Coordinates of C-alpha atoms in Angstrom, one line a residue:
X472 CA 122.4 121.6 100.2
X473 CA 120.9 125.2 99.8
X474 CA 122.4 125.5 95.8
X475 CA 120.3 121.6 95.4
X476 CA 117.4 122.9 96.9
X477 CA 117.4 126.0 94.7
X478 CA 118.1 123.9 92.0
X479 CA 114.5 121.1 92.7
X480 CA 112.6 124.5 92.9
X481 CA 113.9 126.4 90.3
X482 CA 113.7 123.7 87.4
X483 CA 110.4 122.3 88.6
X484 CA 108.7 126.0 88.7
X485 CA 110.8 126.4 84.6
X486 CA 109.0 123.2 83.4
X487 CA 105.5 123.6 84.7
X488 CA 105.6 127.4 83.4
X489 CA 106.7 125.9 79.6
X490 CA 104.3 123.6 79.9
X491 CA 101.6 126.5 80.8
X492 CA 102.8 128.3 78.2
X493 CA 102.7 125.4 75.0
X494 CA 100.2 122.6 76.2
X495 CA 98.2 124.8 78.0
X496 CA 97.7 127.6 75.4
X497 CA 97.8 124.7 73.3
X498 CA 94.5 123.4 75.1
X499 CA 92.7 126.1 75.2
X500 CA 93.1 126.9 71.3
X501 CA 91.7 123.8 70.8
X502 CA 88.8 124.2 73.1
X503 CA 88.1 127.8 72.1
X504 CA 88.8 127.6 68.0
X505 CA 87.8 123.9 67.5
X506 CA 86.0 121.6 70.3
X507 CA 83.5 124.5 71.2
X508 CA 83.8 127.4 68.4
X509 CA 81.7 130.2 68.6
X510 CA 80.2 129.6 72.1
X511 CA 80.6 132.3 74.8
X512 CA 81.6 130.9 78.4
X513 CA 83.4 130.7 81.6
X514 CA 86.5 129.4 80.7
X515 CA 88.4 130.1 84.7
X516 CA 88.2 126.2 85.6
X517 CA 89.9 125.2 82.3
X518 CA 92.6 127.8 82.9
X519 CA 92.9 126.2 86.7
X520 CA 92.9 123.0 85.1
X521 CA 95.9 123.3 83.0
X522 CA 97.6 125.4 85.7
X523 CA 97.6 122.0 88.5
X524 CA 98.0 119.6 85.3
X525 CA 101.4 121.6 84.9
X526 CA 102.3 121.7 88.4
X527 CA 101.7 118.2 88.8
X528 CA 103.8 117.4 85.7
X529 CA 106.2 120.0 86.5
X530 CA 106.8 118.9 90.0
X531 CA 106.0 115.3 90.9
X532 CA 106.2 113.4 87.6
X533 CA 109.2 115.3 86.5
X534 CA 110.4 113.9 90.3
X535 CA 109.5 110.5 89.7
X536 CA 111.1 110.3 85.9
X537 CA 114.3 111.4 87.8
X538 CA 114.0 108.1 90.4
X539 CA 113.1 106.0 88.0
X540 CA 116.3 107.2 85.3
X541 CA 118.2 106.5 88.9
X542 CA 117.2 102.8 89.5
X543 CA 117.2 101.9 85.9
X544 CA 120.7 102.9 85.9
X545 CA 121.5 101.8 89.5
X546 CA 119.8 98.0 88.6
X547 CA 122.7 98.0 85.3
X548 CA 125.3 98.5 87.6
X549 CA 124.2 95.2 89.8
X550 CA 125.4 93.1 87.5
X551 CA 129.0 94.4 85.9
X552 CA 131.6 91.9 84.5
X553 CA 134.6 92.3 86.9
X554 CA 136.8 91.5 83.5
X555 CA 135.4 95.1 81.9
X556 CA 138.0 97.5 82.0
X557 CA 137.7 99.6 85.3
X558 CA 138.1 102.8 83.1
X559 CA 134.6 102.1 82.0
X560 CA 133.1 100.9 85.1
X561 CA 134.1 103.6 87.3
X562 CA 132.9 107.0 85.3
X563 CA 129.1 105.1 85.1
X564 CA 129.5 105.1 88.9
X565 CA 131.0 108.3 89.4
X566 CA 128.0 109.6 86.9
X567 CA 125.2 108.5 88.7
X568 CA 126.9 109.8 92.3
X569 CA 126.3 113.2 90.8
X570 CA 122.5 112.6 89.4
X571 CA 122.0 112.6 93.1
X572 CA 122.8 115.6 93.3
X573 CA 121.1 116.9 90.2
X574 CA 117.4 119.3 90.5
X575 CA 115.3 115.8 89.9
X576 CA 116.0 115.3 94.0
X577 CA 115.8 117.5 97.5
X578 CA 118.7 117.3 99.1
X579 CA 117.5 114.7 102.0
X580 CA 116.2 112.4 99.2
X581 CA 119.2 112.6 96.9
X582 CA 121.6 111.8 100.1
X583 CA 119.8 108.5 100.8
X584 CA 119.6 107.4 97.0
X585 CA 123.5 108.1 96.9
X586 CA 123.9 105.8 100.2
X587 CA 122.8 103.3 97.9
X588 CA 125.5 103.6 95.1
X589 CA 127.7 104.1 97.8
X590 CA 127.3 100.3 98.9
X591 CA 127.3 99.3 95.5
X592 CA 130.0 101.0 94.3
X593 CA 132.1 100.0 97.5
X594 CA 131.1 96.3 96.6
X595 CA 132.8 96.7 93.4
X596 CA 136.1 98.0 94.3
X597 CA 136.5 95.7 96.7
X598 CA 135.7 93.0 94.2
X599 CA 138.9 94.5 92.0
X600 CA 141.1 95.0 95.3
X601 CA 141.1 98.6 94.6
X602 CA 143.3 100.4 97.6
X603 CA 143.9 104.0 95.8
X604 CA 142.8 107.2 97.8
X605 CA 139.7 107.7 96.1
X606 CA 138.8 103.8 96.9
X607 CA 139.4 104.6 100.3
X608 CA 137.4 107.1 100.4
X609 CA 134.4 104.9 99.2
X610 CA 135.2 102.5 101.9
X611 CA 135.0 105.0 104.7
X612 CA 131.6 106.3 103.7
X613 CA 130.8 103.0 102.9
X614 CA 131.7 101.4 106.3
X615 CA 130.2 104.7 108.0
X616 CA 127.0 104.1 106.8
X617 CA 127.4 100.2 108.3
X618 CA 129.8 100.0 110.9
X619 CA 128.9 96.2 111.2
X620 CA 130.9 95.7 107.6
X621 CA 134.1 94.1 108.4
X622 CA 135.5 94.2 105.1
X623 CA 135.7 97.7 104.6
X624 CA 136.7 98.1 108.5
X625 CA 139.5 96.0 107.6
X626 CA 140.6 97.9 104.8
X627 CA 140.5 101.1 106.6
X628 CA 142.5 100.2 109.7
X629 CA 145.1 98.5 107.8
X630 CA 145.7 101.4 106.1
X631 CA 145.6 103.9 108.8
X632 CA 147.9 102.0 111.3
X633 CA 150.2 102.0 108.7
X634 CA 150.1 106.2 108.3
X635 CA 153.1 107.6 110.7
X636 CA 150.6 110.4 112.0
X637 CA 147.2 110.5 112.3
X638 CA 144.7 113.7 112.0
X639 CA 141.7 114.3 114.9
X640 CA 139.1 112.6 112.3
X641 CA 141.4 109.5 111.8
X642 CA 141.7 109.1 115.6
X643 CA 138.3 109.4 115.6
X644 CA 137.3 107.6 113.1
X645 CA 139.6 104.2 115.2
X646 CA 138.1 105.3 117.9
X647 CA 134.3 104.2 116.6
X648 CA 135.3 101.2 115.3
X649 CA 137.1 100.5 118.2
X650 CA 133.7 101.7 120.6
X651 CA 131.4 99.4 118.1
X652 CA 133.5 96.3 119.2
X653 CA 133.5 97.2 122.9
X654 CA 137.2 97.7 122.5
X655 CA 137.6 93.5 121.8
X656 CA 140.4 94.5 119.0
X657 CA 143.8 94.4 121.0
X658 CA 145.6 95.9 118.0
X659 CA 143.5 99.2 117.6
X660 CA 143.3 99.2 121.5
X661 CA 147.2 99.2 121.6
X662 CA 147.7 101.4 118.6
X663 CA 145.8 104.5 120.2
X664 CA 147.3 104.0 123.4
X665 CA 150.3 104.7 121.7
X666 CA 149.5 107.5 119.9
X667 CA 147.8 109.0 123.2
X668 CA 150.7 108.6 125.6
X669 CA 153.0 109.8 122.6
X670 CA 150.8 113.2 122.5
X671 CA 150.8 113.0 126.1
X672 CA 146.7 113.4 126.0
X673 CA 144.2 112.8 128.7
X674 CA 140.7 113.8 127.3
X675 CA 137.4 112.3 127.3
X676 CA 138.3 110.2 124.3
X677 CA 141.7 109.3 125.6
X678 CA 140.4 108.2 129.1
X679 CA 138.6 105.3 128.2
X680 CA 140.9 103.4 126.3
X681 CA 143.5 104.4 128.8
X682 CA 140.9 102.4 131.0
X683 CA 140.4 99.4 128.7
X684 CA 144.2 99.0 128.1
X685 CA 144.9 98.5 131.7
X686 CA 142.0 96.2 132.6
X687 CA 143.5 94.0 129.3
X688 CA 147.3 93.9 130.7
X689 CA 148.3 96.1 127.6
X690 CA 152.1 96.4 127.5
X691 CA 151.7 99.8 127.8
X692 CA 150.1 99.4 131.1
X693 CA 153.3 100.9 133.2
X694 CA 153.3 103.8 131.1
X695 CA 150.0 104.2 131.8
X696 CA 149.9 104.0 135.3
X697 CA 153.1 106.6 135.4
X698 CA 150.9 109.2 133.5
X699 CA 147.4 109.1 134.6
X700 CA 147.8 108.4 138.6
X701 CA 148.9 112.1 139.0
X702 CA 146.6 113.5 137.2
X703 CA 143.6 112.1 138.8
X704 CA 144.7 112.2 142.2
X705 CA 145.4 115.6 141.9
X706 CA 142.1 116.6 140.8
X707 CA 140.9 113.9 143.2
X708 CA 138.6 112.4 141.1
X709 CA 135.7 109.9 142.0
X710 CA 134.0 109.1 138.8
X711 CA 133.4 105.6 138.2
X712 CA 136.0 105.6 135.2
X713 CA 138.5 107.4 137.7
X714 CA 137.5 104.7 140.3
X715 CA 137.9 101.5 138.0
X716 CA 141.5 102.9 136.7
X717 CA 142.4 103.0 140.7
X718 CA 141.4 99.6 141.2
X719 CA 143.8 98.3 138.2
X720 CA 146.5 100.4 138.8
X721 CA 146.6 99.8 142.7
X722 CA 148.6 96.7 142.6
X723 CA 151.4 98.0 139.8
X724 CA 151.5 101.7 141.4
X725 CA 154.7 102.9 143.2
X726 CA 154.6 102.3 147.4
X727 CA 154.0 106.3 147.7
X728 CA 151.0 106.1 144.9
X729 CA 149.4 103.3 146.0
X730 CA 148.5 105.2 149.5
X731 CA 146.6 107.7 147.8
X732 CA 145.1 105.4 145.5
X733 CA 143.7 103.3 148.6
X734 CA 142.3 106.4 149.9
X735 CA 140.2 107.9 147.0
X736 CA 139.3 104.2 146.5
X737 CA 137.9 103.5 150.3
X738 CA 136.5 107.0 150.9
X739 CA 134.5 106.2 147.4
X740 CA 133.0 103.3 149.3
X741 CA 132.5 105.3 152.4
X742 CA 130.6 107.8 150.6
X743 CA 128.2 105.0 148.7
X744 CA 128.7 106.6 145.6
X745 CA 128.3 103.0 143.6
X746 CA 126.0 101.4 146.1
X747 CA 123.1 101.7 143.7
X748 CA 124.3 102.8 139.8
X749 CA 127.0 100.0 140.1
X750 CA 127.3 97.3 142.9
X751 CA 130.3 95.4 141.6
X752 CA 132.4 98.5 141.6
X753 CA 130.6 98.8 145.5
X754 CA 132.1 95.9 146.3
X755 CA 135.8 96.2 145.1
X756 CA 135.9 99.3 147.1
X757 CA 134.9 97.4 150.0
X758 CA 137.4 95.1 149.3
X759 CA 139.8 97.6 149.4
X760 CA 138.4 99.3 152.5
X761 CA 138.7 95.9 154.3
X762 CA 142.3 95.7 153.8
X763 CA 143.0 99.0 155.4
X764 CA 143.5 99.7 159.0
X765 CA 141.1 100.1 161.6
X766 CA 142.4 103.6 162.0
X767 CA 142.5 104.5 158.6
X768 CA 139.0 103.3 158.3
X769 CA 137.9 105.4 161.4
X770 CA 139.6 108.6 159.3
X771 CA 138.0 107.9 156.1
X772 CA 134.2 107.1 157.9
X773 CA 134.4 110.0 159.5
X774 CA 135.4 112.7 156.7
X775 CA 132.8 111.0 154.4
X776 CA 130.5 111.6 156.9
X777 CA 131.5 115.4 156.8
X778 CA 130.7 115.3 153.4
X779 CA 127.8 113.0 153.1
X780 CA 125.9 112.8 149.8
X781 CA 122.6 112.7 151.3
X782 CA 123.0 115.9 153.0
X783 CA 124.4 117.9 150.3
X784 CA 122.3 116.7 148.0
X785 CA 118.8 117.3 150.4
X786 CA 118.1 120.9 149.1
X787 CA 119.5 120.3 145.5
X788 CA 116.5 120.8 142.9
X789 CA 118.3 118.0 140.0
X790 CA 115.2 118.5 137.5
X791 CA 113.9 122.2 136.3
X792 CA 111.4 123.5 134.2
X793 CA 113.1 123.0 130.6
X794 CA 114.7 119.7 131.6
X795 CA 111.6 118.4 133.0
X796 CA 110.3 119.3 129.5
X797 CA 113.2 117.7 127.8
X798 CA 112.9 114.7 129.4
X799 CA 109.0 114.4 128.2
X800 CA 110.6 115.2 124.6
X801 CA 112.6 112.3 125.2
X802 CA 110.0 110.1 126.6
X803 CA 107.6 110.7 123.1
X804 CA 111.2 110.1 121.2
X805 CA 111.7 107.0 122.8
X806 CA 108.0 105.7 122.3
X807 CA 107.6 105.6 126.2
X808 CA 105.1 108.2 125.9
X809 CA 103.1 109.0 122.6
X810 CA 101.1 112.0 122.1
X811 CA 97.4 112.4 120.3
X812 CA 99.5 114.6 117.5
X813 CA 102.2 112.3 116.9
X814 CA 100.1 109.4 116.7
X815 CA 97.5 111.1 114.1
X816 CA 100.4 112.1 112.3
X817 CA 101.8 108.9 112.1
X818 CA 98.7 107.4 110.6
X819 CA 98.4 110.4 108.1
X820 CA 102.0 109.8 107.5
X821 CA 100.9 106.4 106.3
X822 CA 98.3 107.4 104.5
X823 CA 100.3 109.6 102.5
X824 CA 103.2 107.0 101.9
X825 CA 100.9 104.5 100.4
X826 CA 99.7 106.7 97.9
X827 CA 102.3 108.3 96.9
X828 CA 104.1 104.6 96.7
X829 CA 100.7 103.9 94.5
X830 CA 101.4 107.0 92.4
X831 CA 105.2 105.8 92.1
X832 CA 104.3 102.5 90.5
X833 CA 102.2 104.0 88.2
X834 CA 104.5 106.5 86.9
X835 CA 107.0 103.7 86.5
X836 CA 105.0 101.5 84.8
X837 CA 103.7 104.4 82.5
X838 CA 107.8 105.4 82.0
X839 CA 108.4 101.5 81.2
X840 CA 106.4 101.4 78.6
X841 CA 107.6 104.4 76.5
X842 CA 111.0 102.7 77.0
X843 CA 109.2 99.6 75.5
X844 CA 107.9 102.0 72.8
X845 CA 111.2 103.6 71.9
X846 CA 113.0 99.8 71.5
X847 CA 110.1 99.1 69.0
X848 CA 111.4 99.2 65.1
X849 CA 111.5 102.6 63.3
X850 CA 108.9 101.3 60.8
X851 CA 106.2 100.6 63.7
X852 CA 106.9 103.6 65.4
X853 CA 106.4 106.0 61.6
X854 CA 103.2 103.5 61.6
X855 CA 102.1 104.7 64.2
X856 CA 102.4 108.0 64.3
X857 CA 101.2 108.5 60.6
X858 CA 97.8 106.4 62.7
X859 CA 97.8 109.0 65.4
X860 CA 97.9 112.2 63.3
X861 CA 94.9 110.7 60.3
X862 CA 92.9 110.2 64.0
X863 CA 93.6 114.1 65.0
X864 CA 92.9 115.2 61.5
X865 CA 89.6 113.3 61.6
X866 CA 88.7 114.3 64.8
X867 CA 89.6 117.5 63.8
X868 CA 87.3 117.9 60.6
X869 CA 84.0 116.1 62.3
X870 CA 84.2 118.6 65.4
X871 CA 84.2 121.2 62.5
X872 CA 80.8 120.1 61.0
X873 CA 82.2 116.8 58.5
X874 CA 80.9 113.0 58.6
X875 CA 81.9 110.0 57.1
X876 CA 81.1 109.5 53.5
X877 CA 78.0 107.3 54.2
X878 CA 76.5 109.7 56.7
X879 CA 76.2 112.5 55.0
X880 CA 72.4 112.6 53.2
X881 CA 71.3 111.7 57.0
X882 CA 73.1 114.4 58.5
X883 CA 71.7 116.8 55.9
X884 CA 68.4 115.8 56.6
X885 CA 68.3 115.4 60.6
X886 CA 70.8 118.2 61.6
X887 CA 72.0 120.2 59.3
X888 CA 70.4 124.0 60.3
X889 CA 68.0 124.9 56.9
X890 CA 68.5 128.2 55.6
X891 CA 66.2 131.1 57.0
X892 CA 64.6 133.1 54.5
X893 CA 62.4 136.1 55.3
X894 CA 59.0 135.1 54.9
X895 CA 56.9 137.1 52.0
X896 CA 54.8 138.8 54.7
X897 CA 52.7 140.2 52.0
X898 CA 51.8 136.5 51.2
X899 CA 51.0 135.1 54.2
X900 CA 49.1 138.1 56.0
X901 CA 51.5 138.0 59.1
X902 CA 50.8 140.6 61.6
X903 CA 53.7 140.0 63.8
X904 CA 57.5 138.5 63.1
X905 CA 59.4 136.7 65.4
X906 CA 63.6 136.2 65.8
X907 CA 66.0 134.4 67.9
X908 CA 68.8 136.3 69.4
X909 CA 71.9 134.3 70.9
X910 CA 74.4 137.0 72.2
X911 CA 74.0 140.9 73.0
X912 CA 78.1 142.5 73.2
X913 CA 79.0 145.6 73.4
X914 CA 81.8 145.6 71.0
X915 CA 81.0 145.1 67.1
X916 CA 84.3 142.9 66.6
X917 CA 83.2 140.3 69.1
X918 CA 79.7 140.4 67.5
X919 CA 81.4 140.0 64.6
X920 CA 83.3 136.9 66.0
X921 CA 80.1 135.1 66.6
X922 CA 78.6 135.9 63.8
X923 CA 81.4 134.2 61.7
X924 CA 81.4 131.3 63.8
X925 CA 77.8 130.7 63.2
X926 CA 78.5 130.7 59.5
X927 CA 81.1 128.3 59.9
X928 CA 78.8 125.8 61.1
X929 CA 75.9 126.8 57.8
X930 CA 73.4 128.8 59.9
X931 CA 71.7 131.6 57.6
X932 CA 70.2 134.6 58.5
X933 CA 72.8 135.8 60.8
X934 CA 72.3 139.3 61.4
X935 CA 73.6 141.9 63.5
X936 CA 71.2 144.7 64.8
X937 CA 72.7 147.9 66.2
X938 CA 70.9 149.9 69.1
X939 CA 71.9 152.6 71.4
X940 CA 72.9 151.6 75.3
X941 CA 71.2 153.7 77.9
X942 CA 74.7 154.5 79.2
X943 CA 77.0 155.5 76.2
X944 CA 78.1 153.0 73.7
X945 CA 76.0 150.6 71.5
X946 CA 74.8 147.1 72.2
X947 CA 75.4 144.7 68.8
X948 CA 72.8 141.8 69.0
X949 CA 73.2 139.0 67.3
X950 CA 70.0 137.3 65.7
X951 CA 68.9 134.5 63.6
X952 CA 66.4 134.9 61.0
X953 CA 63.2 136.1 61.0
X954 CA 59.9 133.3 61.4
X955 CA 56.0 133.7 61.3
X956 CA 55.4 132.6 64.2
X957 CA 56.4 131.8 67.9
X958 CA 56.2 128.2 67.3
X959 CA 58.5 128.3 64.1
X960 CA 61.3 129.9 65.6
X961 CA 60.8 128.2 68.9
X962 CA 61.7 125.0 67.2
X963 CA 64.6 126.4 65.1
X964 CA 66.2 127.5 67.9
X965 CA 65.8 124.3 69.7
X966 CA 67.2 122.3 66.7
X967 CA 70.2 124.6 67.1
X968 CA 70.7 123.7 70.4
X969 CA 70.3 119.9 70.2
X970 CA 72.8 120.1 67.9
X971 CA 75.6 122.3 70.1
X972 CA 75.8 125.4 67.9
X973 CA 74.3 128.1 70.5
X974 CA 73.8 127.1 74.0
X975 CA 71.1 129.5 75.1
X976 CA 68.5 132.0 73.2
X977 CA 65.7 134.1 73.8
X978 CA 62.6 134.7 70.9
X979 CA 62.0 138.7 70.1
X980 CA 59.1 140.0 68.4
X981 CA 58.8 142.5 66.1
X982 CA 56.1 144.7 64.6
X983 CA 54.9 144.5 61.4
X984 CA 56.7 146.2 58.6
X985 CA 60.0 146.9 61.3
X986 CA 63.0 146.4 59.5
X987 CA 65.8 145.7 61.5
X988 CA 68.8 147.9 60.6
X989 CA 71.8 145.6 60.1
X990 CA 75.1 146.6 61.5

């Protein structure tokens, strides 16, 4: 149980880190290089992102693509020609008993998916009259898990009251099927009376078919008799199993056994130890009480009295702190009394089921149809993946600054960034120039970096302009052309931005004549 558990964990935690380490990397290439090139964010919720897509993959799909591998397989093994050969039948059963075992499942889960091949895989032996060891063995846990299944409880006894001698599990394992049936099997009854007086054993499991066999007229019933009487009247006992055994063996006891038999029976009814828990049994020991002697009686009245119940019993304290506690455990067990917590957690409990069931079916119905998608021809399947990769290639080459053949004057015309020259300032008696800076880093590679990626997408006049930090170091500003006036560069910049190259921007004067120096 510990080395399956291990196991779920372990794998789950391998298989969401892989898929951190291709998919997600993976992902965030493809943001970074191609979806969003060149533009400087936060990128901590993406990184999240990927890390509970992983963990969900990792952990609960992985889960439900092991249950669903489980009933596909179970469901093929509903319906199995009995004329296959058993060597082929009985290794697909013996494989899928260990899948249950396998990381897909926790331990708790796994044991009730392999109760279910367990019935089915008990079905089919019996079907082929299989009676080996390891058939047997299928019975017993399948009969265990329904007691109510004659046919495998049939199969087990016959074999065991065949065995010579039986092990403490065997016994016990008679002994429940014998309990399940209220002891109405005479031949099991019989059987482990046999073995009992054989092993000469009075326990707690002994004593009540010791019981049964006598009320039933076993032929044992002497022997019986002969070996329990001096036990229990030695120890004097007034149980109502001790009581009942009296009452059958009083009529087939010796002359000097019956005596003390008629005692513990009577002083039992003196005493009223049945008056209330069992009247029935009250009344046979009155019975018995009547048949005595006045004297006798007189004897036994008075010692019970000695002894009465309800004065030993006056300052006895029956229920204390922890049992009184216990018995409140039992009560919310039972459904007698329910708590606020157990109730809410029922309903959450509910909640949860419902969509997880949800989830389940959607998994399932996702897993069907790859299955339907792997039966499909090779030719359909090459189709479509030739289909699926031109898709990715064009997405690819429009996210990069391409159009369709048709577009492409348009494009040029409405969005395509125009090349930035710097004005002839000579010319045009400009007083003042004006540029748009998009980044300020403090490292020339990432300026760099940027400054690349806006060339990628055809934006001219890309500069970098070095200037000393107040603190050491040097701050690399990245700007865009220079225009003569506000206006001008104002709507450059704003045609940049409608078109996703730079996501903010800030204008910057500069004097006439200033040249910036270009790093």
């Amino acid at each position: 149980m510990l080395y399956q558990s291990f196991k779920y964990y372990f794998v789950r935690l391998g298989i969401s880190f892989f898929l951190m380490m291709t998919a997600g990397f993976a992902a965030l290439f493809f943001i970074h290089e191609i979806a969003l090139s060149g533009l400087t964010f936060d990128d901590r919720p993406i990184k999240w992102g990927v890390v509970v897509i992983s963990l969900f993959f990792g952990f609960l799909v992985f889960g439900m693509f092991g249950e669903h591998r489980f009933m596909k397989a179970l469901d093929g093994l509903k319906w199995i020609d009995l004329q296959m050969p058993v060597k082929e039948v009985l290794p697909k059963f013996k494989a899928l008993l260990r899948f249950t075992e396998s990381s897909y499942f926790l331990p708790g889960h796994g044991r009730r998916l392999k109760e279910k091949v367990i019935r089915q895989y008990a079905q089919y032996l019996l079907s082929i009259g299989a009676e080996d060891r390891q058939a047997l063995n299928i019975y017993l846990k399948a009969f265990l898990q329904d007691p109510s299944e004659t046919a495998y409880r049939d199969m087990i006894v016959s074999v065991l009251t065949q065995k010579g001698n039986l092990e403490h599990a065997e016994i016990d394992l008679l002994l429940l099927i014998l309990t399940k049936e209220k002891y109405a099997d005479r031949e099991i009854l019989n059987f482990l009376v046999s073995i009992f007086l054989n092993q000469q054993t009075f326990s707690n499991k002994s004593e009540p078919v010791f019981l049964q066999a006598l009320e039933k007229n076993a032929p044992q019933s002497d022997e019986i008799i002969a070996f329990l009487v001096p036990i229990l009247a030695q120890k004097e006992r007034k149980d109502p199993y001790s009581v009942q055994f009296y009452l059958n063996a009083l009529d087939r006891a010796h002359p000097d056994q019956r005596t003390v038999l008629e005692d513990l029976i009577a002083s039992s009814f003196c005493e009223e130890r049945f008056r209330v828990v069992d009247p029935v049994l009250h009344q046979r020991c009155e019975a018995v009480f009547q048949r005595l002697a006045p004297d006798r009686q007189a004897q036994l009245m008075t010692a019970a009295s000695d002894r009465t119940v309800a004065e030993k019993w006056k300052q006895v304290k029956l229920l204390r702190g922890e049992d009184a506690r216990q018995v409140q455990r039992m009560n919310r067990e039972t459904g007698v009394e329910r708590s606020f917590g157990s109730a809410l957690w029922e309903k959450l409990g509910g909640v949860v089921r419902a969509g997880r069931e949800a989830l389940r079916a959607t998994v399932f119905k996702l897993f069907d149809g790859l299955n339907w998608v792997g039966g499909l021809p090779l030719k359909y399947k090459l189709n479509a993946l030739f289909v699926l990769m031109g898709g990715v290639a064009l997405a690819v080459w429009m996210g990069q600054g391409g159009g369709l053949p048709g577009d492409g004057t348009k494009e040029e015309e409405t969005t395509k960034p125009i090349a930035v020259s710097p004005p002839n300032m000579a010319q045009k008696g400009v007083s003042k120039m004006h540029t748009i800076q998009v980044a300020a880093v403090n490292r020339k590679a990432n300026a760099d970096e940027i400054v690349d990626a806006l060339k990628r997408k055809q934006v001219q006049g890309v500069y970098v302009l070095k200037t000393k930090r107040k603190s050491n170091g040097y701050w690399y500003k990245v700007r865009i052309g220079k225009f003569g006036s506000v206006d001008e560069a104002q709507k450059y910049a704003q045609n940049l931005v409608e078109q996703n190259i730079i996501s903010n921007y800030f204008l910057v004067s500069l004097g006439t004549g200033n040249k910036a120096s270009r790093g």
